[in-house]
Amino acid sequence: MVKKITFYTRDQCPLCVEGRAMLDMVAEDLPIRIEEIDIEQDDEAHEKYMIMIPVVEYNGEVIQYGNLDYATLYEALDDSV
């Protein structure tokens, strides 16, 4: 089953670029679909995540934010763990 991940980001955010690369690595090993949302284009997301980005949400829960790492993301999204 493909899991839908929401990735909150913003333009000109170096941590977001690194975070996206980390998510892409996880996507190579697990069936996930990444929906990217620019918080600058979404008032509610901007208010909620302004100082936390990048933020990864799955099923409405934040699974990691800030410095994203492969192990934490993989563990949170892998059904066999």
mmCIF file of N, CA, C and O in Angstrom:
data_model
loop_
_atom_site.group_PDB
_atom_site.id
_atom_site.type_symbol
_atom_site.label_atom_id
_atom_site.label_comp_id
_atom_site.label_asym_id
_atom_site.label_seq_id
_atom_site.Cartn_x
_atom_site.Cartn_y
_atom_site.Cartn_z
ATOM 1 N N MET A 1 0.837 -1.186 0.000
ATOM 2 C CA MET A 1 0.000 0.000 0.000
ATOM 3 C C MET A 1 0.885 1.254 0.000
ATOM 4 O O MET A 1 1.805 1.371 0.794
ATOM 5 N N VAL A 2 0.589 2.172 -0.903
ATOM 6 C CA VAL A 2 1.342 3.425 -0.992
ATOM 7 C C VAL A 2 0.827 4.387 0.076
ATOM 8 O O VAL A 2 -0.371 4.624 0.194
ATOM 9 N N LYS A 3 1.750 4.928 0.846
ATOM 10 C CA LYS A 3 1.395 5.876 1.906
ATOM 11 C C LYS A 3 1.582 7.292 1.396
ATOM 12 O O LYS A 3 2.573 7.605 0.740
ATOM 13 N N LYS A 4 0.604 8.143 1.711
ATOM 14 C CA LYS A 4 0.672 9.548 1.297
ATOM 15 C C LYS A 4 1.312 10.367 2.417
ATOM 16 O O LYS A 4 0.824 10.395 3.542
ATOM 17 N N ILE A 5 2.420 11.003 2.070
ATOM 18 C CA ILE A 5 3.164 11.837 2.996
ATOM 19 C C ILE A 5 2.950 13.293 2.583
ATOM 20 O O ILE A 5 2.997 13.618 1.402
ATOM 21 N N THR A 6 2.743 14.166 3.563
ATOM 22 C CA THR A 6 2.663 15.592 3.270
ATOM 23 C C THR A 6 3.965 16.231 3.744
ATOM 24 O O THR A 6 4.368 16.050 4.896
ATOM 25 N N PHE A 7 4.612 16.930 2.829
ATOM 26 C CA PHE A 7 5.890 17.577 3.112
ATOM 27 C C PHE A 7 5.697 19.082 3.021
ATOM 28 O O PHE A 7 5.452 19.629 1.953
ATOM 29 N N TYR A 8 5.777 19.747 4.170
ATOM 30 C CA TYR A 8 5.619 21.202 4.228
ATOM 31 C C TYR A 8 6.992 21.847 4.082
ATOM 32 O O TYR A 8 7.944 21.477 4.773
ATOM 33 N N THR A 9 7.062 22.810 3.187
ATOM 34 C CA THR A 9 8.333 23.416 2.823
ATOM 35 C C THR A 9 8.112 24.877 2.483
ATOM 36 O O THR A 9 7.007 25.386 2.591
ATOM 37 N N ARG A 10 9.165 25.542 2.068
ATOM 38 C CA ARG A 10 9.056 26.901 1.527
ATOM 39 C C ARG A 10 10.235 27.136 0.596
ATOM 40 O O ARG A 10 11.261 26.467 0.701
ATOM 41 N N ASP A 11 10.066 28.081 -0.286
ATOM 42 C CA ASP A 11 11.113 28.442 -1.241
ATOM 43 C C ASP A 11 12.315 29.013 -0.491
ATOM 44 O O ASP A 11 12.151 29.653 0.553
ATOM 45 N N GLN A 12 13.504 28.810 -1.022
ATOM 46 C CA GLN A 12 14.742 29.341 -0.448
ATOM 47 C C GLN A 12 15.026 28.793 0.955
ATOM 48 O O GLN A 12 15.505 29.517 1.833
ATOM 49 N N CYS A 13 14.728 27.520 1.177
ATOM 50 C CA CYS A 13 14.933 26.883 2.480
ATOM 51 C C CYS A 13 15.922 25.725 2.306
ATOM 52 O O CYS A 13 15.538 24.662 1.817
ATOM 53 N N PRO A 14 17.193 25.919 2.684
ATOM 54 C CA PRO A 14 18.192 24.865 2.520
ATOM 55 C C PRO A 14 17.836 23.567 3.263
ATOM 56 O O PRO A 14 18.057 22.473 2.745
ATOM 57 N N LEU A 15 17.278 23.687 4.458
ATOM 58 C CA LEU A 15 16.869 22.486 5.199
ATOM 59 C C LEU A 15 15.779 21.720 4.461
ATOM 60 O O LEU A 15 15.719 20.494 4.522
ATOM 61 N N CYS A 16 14.924 22.449 3.764
ATOM 62 C CA CYS A 16 13.848 21.822 3.001
ATOM 63 C C CYS A 16 14.411 21.030 1.818
ATOM 64 O O CYS A 16 13.924 19.939 1.505
ATOM 65 N N VAL A 17 15.429 21.564 1.174
ATOM 66 C CA VAL A 17 16.068 20.864 0.060
ATOM 67 C C VAL A 17 16.691 19.564 0.565
ATOM 68 O O VAL A 17 16.515 18.495 -0.026
ATOM 69 N N GLU A 18 17.392 19.636 1.692
ATOM 70 C CA GLU A 18 17.979 18.436 2.293
ATOM 71 C C GLU A 18 16.889 17.452 2.714
ATOM 72 O O GLU A 18 17.025 16.243 2.532
ATOM 73 N N GLY A 19 15.816 17.983 3.298
ATOM 74 C CA GLY A 19 14.711 17.132 3.739
ATOM 75 C C GLY A 19 14.053 16.406 2.587
ATOM 76 O O GLY A 19 13.715 15.222 2.685
ATOM 77 N N ARG A 20 13.877 17.103 1.471
ATOM 78 C CA ARG A 20 13.274 16.467 0.292
ATOM 79 C C ARG A 20 14.173 15.346 -0.227
ATOM 80 O O ARG A 20 13.687 14.278 -0.617
ATOM 81 N N ALA A 21 15.476 15.573 -0.220
ATOM 82 C CA ALA A 21 16.411 14.529 -0.651
ATOM 83 C C ALA A 21 16.299 13.308 0.264
ATOM 84 O O ALA A 21 16.324 12.161 -0.198
ATOM 85 N N MET A 22 16.136 13.536 1.557
ATOM 86 C CA MET A 22 15.993 12.444 2.514
ATOM 87 C C MET A 22 14.693 11.679 2.246
ATOM 88 O O MET A 22 14.677 10.447 2.243
ATOM 89 N N LEU A 23 13.603 12.401 2.002
ATOM 90 C CA LEU A 23 12.328 11.748 1.686
ATOM 91 C C LEU A 23 12.423 10.947 0.392
ATOM 92 O O LEU A 23 11.871 9.850 0.298
ATOM 93 N N ASP A 24 13.127 11.494 -0.591
ATOM 94 C CA ASP A 24 13.308 10.768 -1.852
ATOM 95 C C ASP A 24 14.080 9.473 -1.634
ATOM 96 O O ASP A 24 13.793 8.457 -2.260
ATOM 97 N N MET A 25 15.050 9.489 -0.712
ATOM 98 C CA MET A 25 15.789 8.263 -0.386
ATOM 99 C C MET A 25 14.864 7.229 0.253
ATOM 100 O O MET A 25 14.915 6.045 -0.075
ATOM 101 N N VAL A 26 14.010 7.680 1.154
ATOM 102 C CA VAL A 26 13.051 6.768 1.792
ATOM 103 C C VAL A 26 12.100 6.213 0.737
ATOM 104 O O VAL A 26 11.767 5.026 0.752
ATOM 105 N N ALA A 27 11.692 7.060 -0.211
ATOM 106 C CA ALA A 27 10.767 6.642 -1.273
ATOM 107 C C ALA A 27 11.376 5.575 -2.183
ATOM 108 O O ALA A 27 10.652 4.827 -2.835
ATOM 109 N N GLU A 28 12.692 5.490 -2.222
ATOM 110 C CA GLU A 28 13.344 4.433 -2.998
ATOM 111 C C GLU A 28 13.174 3.072 -2.333
ATOM 112 O O GLU A 28 13.225 2.039 -2.991
ATOM 113 N N ASP A 29 12.968 3.081 -1.010
ATOM 114 C CA ASP A 29 12.886 1.837 -0.247
ATOM 115 C C ASP A 29 11.489 1.490 0.249
ATOM 116 O O ASP A 29 11.227 0.342 0.613
ATOM 117 N N LEU A 30 10.604 2.461 0.302
ATOM 118 C CA LEU A 30 9.237 2.241 0.770
ATOM 119 C C LEU A 30 8.252 2.869 -0.216
ATOM 120 O O LEU A 30 8.558 3.887 -0.829
ATOM 121 N N PRO A 31 7.060 2.268 -0.340
ATOM 122 C CA PRO A 31 6.061 2.830 -1.258
ATOM 123 C C PRO A 31 5.359 4.052 -0.651
ATOM 124 O O PRO A 31 4.377 3.924 0.070
ATOM 125 N N ILE A 32 5.911 5.224 -0.920
ATOM 126 C CA ILE A 32 5.288 6.462 -0.436
ATOM 127 C C ILE A 32 5.093 7.427 -1.600
ATOM 128 O O ILE A 32 5.800 7.383 -2.585
ATOM 129 N N ARG A 33 4.071 8.269 -1.442
ATOM 130 C CA ARG A 33 3.800 9.343 -2.399
ATOM 131 C C ARG A 33 3.907 10.641 -1.620
ATOM 132 O O ARG A 33 3.290 10.796 -0.562
ATOM 133 N N ILE A 34 4.689 11.555 -2.117
ATOM 134 C CA ILE A 34 4.977 12.793 -1.394
ATOM 135 C C ILE A 34 4.191 13.949 -2.004
ATOM 136 O O ILE A 34 4.337 14.260 -3.180
ATOM 137 N N GLU A 35 3.360 14.563 -1.188
ATOM 138 C CA GLU A 35 2.649 15.779 -1.589
ATOM 139 C C GLU A 35 3.384 16.945 -0.937
ATOM 140 O O GLU A 35 3.487 17.006 0.291
ATOM 141 N N GLU A 36 3.912 17.831 -1.744
ATOM 142 C CA GLU A 36 4.683 18.956 -1.230
ATOM 143 C C GLU A 36 3.804 20.197 -1.164
ATOM 144 O O GLU A 36 3.128 20.541 -2.135
ATOM 145 N N ILE A 37 3.818 20.859 -0.005
ATOM 146 C CA ILE A 37 3.023 22.070 0.183
ATOM 147 C C ILE A 37 3.948 23.203 0.602
ATOM 148 O O ILE A 37 4.672 23.099 1.596
ATOM 149 N N ASP A 38 3.919 24.296 -0.175
ATOM 150 C CA ASP A 38 4.678 25.499 0.139
ATOM 151 C C ASP A 38 3.860 26.288 1.154
ATOM 152 O O ASP A 38 2.761 26.762 0.841
ATOM 153 N N ILE A 39 4.383 26.427 2.369
ATOM 154 C CA ILE A 39 3.603 27.104 3.417
ATOM 155 C C ILE A 39 3.347 28.570 3.095
ATOM 156 O O ILE A 39 2.438 29.170 3.664
ATOM 157 N N GLU A 40 4.117 29.137 2.184
ATOM 158 C CA GLU A 40 3.891 30.525 1.782
ATOM 159 C C GLU A 40 2.612 30.665 0.951
ATOM 160 O O GLU A 40 2.097 31.767 0.789
ATOM 161 N N GLN A 41 2.109 29.565 0.430
ATOM 162 C CA GLN A 41 0.905 29.568 -0.393
ATOM 163 C C GLN A 41 -0.325 29.073 0.380
ATOM 164 O O GLN A 41 -1.404 28.944 -0.181
ATOM 165 N N ASP A 42 -0.156 28.743 1.661
ATOM 166 C CA ASP A 42 -1.231 28.163 2.471
ATOM 167 C C ASP A 42 -1.196 28.824 3.848
ATOM 168 O O ASP A 42 -0.326 28.517 4.673
ATOM 169 N N ASP A 43 -2.139 29.741 4.093
ATOM 170 C CA ASP A 43 -2.133 30.515 5.340
ATOM 171 C C ASP A 43 -2.160 29.642 6.583
ATOM 172 O O ASP A 43 -1.446 29.899 7.555
ATOM 173 N N GLU A 44 -2.996 28.620 6.570
ATOM 174 C CA GLU A 44 -3.116 27.739 7.741
ATOM 175 C C GLU A 44 -1.803 27.000 8.004
ATOM 176 O O GLU A 44 -1.328 26.938 9.142
ATOM 177 N N ALA A 45 -1.205 26.449 6.955
ATOM 178 C CA ALA A 45 0.070 25.743 7.096
ATOM 179 C C ALA A 45 1.170 26.714 7.526
ATOM 180 O O ALA A 45 2.028 26.363 8.353
ATOM 181 N N HIS A 46 1.143 27.930 7.003
ATOM 182 C CA HIS A 46 2.150 28.926 7.366
ATOM 183 C C HIS A 46 2.088 29.228 8.856
ATOM 184 O O HIS A 46 3.112 29.242 9.548
ATOM 185 N N GLU A 47 0.891 29.456 9.350
ATOM 186 C CA GLU A 47 0.720 29.765 10.768
ATOM 187 C C GLU A 47 1.148 28.580 11.642
ATOM 188 O O GLU A 47 1.776 28.753 12.678
ATOM 189 N N LYS A 48 0.815 27.390 11.215
ATOM 190 C CA LYS A 48 1.081 26.179 11.994
ATOM 191 C C LYS A 48 2.561 25.795 12.006
ATOM 192 O O LYS A 48 3.095 25.372 13.026
ATOM 193 N N TYR A 49 3.246 25.921 10.849
ATOM 194 C CA TYR A 49 4.596 25.369 10.710
ATOM 195 C C TYR A 49 5.694 26.383 10.415
ATOM 196 O O TYR A 49 6.822 25.985 10.119
ATOM 197 N N MET A 50 5.401 27.656 10.531
ATOM 198 C CA MET A 50 6.333 28.702 10.121
ATOM 199 C C MET A 50 7.761 28.482 10.640
ATOM 200 O O MET A 50 8.713 28.585 9.873
ATOM 201 N N ILE A 51 7.931 28.165 11.905
ATOM 202 C CA ILE A 51 9.287 28.020 12.452
ATOM 203 C C ILE A 51 9.759 26.572 12.519
ATOM 204 O O ILE A 51 10.864 26.306 12.989
ATOM 205 N N MET A 52 8.951 25.634 12.023
ATOM 206 C CA MET A 52 9.309 24.216 12.123
ATOM 207 C C MET A 52 9.837 23.617 10.827
ATOM 208 O O MET A 52 10.427 22.547 10.858
ATOM 209 N N ILE A 53 9.587 24.251 9.688
ATOM 210 C CA ILE A 53 9.849 23.598 8.401
ATOM 211 C C ILE A 53 11.315 23.194 8.250
ATOM 212 O O ILE A 53 12.186 23.831 8.821
ATOM 213 N N PRO A 54 11.539 22.130 7.494
ATOM 214 C CA PRO A 54 10.555 21.288 6.824
ATOM 215 C C PRO A 54 9.826 20.390 7.818
ATOM 216 O O PRO A 54 10.366 20.028 8.857
ATOM 217 N N VAL A 55 8.596 20.047 7.466
ATOM 218 C CA VAL A 55 7.760 19.191 8.307
ATOM 219 C C VAL A 55 7.232 18.043 7.455
ATOM 220 O O VAL A 55 6.772 18.252 6.340
ATOM 221 N N VAL A 56 7.290 16.827 8.019
ATOM 222 C CA VAL A 56 6.734 15.650 7.357
ATOM 223 C C VAL A 56 5.558 15.158 8.187
ATOM 224 O O VAL A 56 5.702 14.895 9.380
ATOM 225 N N GLU A 57 4.396 15.060 7.528
ATOM 226 C CA GLU A 57 3.177 14.585 8.179
ATOM 227 C C GLU A 57 2.714 13.292 7.523
ATOM 228 O O GLU A 57 2.800 13.135 6.303
ATOM 229 N N TYR A 58 2.222 12.380 8.342
ATOM 230 C CA TYR A 58 1.612 11.155 7.841
ATOM 231 C C TYR A 58 0.368 10.898 8.679
ATOM 232 O O TYR A 58 0.440 10.904 9.907
ATOM 233 N N ASN A 59 -0.759 10.706 8.022
ATOM 234 C CA ASN A 59 -2.043 10.507 8.713
ATOM 235 C C ASN A 59 -2.344 11.637 9.698
ATOM 236 O O ASN A 59 -2.837 11.399 10.796
ATOM 237 N N GLY A 60 -2.004 12.866 9.320
ATOM 238 C CA GLY A 60 -2.315 14.015 10.159
ATOM 239 C C GLY A 60 -1.386 14.216 11.339
ATOM 240 O O GLY A 60 -1.581 15.128 12.130
ATOM 241 N N GLU A 61 -0.366 13.373 11.473
ATOM 242 C CA GLU A 61 0.582 13.491 12.572
ATOM 243 C C GLU A 61 1.948 13.894 12.047
ATOM 244 O O GLU A 61 2.411 13.368 11.044
ATOM 245 N N VAL A 62 2.596 14.803 12.743
ATOM 246 C CA VAL A 62 3.959 15.180 12.393
ATOM 247 C C VAL A 62 4.872 14.032 12.803
ATOM 248 O O VAL A 62 4.884 13.624 13.967
ATOM 249 N N ILE A 63 5.610 13.482 11.835
ATOM 250 C CA ILE A 63 6.534 12.400 12.187
ATOM 251 C C ILE A 63 7.969 12.898 12.318
ATOM 252 O O ILE A 63 8.774 12.262 12.981
ATOM 253 N N GLN A 64 8.271 14.042 11.722
ATOM 254 C CA GLN A 64 9.584 14.659 11.917
ATOM 255 C C GLN A 64 9.554 16.072 11.342
ATOM 256 O O GLN A 64 8.808 16.363 10.416
ATOM 257 N N TYR A 65 10.396 16.936 11.907
ATOM 258 C CA TYR A 65 10.537 18.302 11.385
ATOM 259 C C TYR A 65 11.944 18.804 11.642
ATOM 260 O O TYR A 65 12.693 18.214 12.418
ATOM 261 N N GLY A 66 12.299 19.874 10.943
ATOM 262 C CA GLY A 66 13.651 20.432 11.083
ATOM 263 C C GLY A 66 14.654 19.592 10.318
ATOM 264 O O GLY A 66 14.508 19.394 9.115
ATOM 265 N N ASN A 67 15.665 19.105 10.998
ATOM 266 C CA ASN A 67 16.667 18.231 10.382
ATOM 267 C C ASN A 67 16.094 16.828 10.235
ATOM 268 O O ASN A 67 15.984 16.099 11.217
ATOM 269 N N LEU A 68 15.723 16.469 9.012
ATOM 270 C CA LEU A 68 15.134 15.159 8.765
ATOM 271 C C LEU A 68 16.234 14.128 8.591
ATOM 272 O O LEU A 68 17.269 14.414 7.996
ATOM 273 N N ASP A 69 15.995 12.920 9.132
ATOM 274 C CA ASP A 69 16.970 11.861 8.933
ATOM 275 C C ASP A 69 16.280 10.591 8.446
ATOM 276 O O ASP A 69 15.131 10.326 8.765
ATOM 277 N N TYR A 70 17.032 9.836 7.662
ATOM 278 C CA TYR A 70 16.520 8.638 7.009
ATOM 279 C C TYR A 70 15.951 7.637 8.017
ATOM 280 O O TYR A 70 14.842 7.139 7.848
ATOM 281 N N ALA A 71 16.702 7.329 9.061
ATOM 282 C CA ALA A 71 16.302 6.286 10.016
ATOM 283 C C ALA A 71 14.957 6.605 10.673
ATOM 284 O O ALA A 71 14.077 5.736 10.767
ATOM 285 N N THR A 72 14.781 7.827 11.112
ATOM 286 C CA THR A 72 13.530 8.211 11.775
ATOM 287 C C THR A 72 12.355 8.138 10.813
ATOM 288 O O THR A 72 11.290 7.609 11.148
ATOM 289 N N LEU A 73 12.546 8.659 9.607
ATOM 290 C CA LEU A 73 11.479 8.627 8.609
ATOM 291 C C LEU A 73 11.134 7.189 8.226
ATOM 292 O O LEU A 73 9.959 6.813 8.183
ATOM 293 N N TYR A 74 12.150 6.386 7.969
ATOM 294 C CA TYR A 74 11.929 4.995 7.563
ATOM 295 C C TYR A 74 11.168 4.240 8.643
ATOM 296 O O TYR A 74 10.193 3.550 8.376
ATOM 297 N N GLU A 75 11.615 4.390 9.885
ATOM 298 C CA GLU A 75 10.975 3.697 11.002
ATOM 299 C C GLU A 75 9.502 4.097 11.149
ATOM 300 O O GLU A 75 8.647 3.271 11.413
ATOM 301 N N ALA A 76 9.226 5.374 10.994
ATOM 302 C CA ALA A 76 7.863 5.871 11.146
ATOM 303 C C ALA A 76 6.943 5.389 10.031
ATOM 304 O O ALA A 76 5.728 5.296 10.223
ATOM 305 N N LEU A 77 7.513 5.082 8.865
ATOM 306 C CA LEU A 77 6.693 4.747 7.710
ATOM 307 C C LEU A 77 6.707 3.263 7.314
ATOM 308 O O LEU A 77 5.929 2.843 6.483
ATOM 309 N N ASP A 78 7.588 2.490 7.932
ATOM 310 C CA ASP A 78 7.710 1.080 7.586
ATOM 311 C C ASP A 78 6.761 0.245 8.447
ATOM 312 O O ASP A 78 6.844 0.277 9.667
ATOM 313 N N ASP A 79 5.878 -0.508 7.797
ATOM 314 C CA ASP A 79 4.918 -1.347 8.504
ATOM 315 C C ASP A 79 5.560 -2.529 9.219
ATOM 316 O O ASP A 79 5.003 -3.071 10.155
ATOM 317 N N SER A 80 6.733 -2.956 8.759
ATOM 318 C CA SER A 80 7.334 -4.161 9.319
ATOM 319 C C SER A 80 8.128 -3.894 10.590
ATOM 320 O O SER A 80 8.582 -4.825 11.242
ATOM 321 N N VAL A 81 8.314 -2.623 10.948
ATOM 322 C CA VAL A 81 9.088 -2.301 12.157
ATOM 323 C C VAL A 81 8.201 -2.349 13.369
ATOM 324 O O VAL A 81 7.102 -1.930 13.378
#
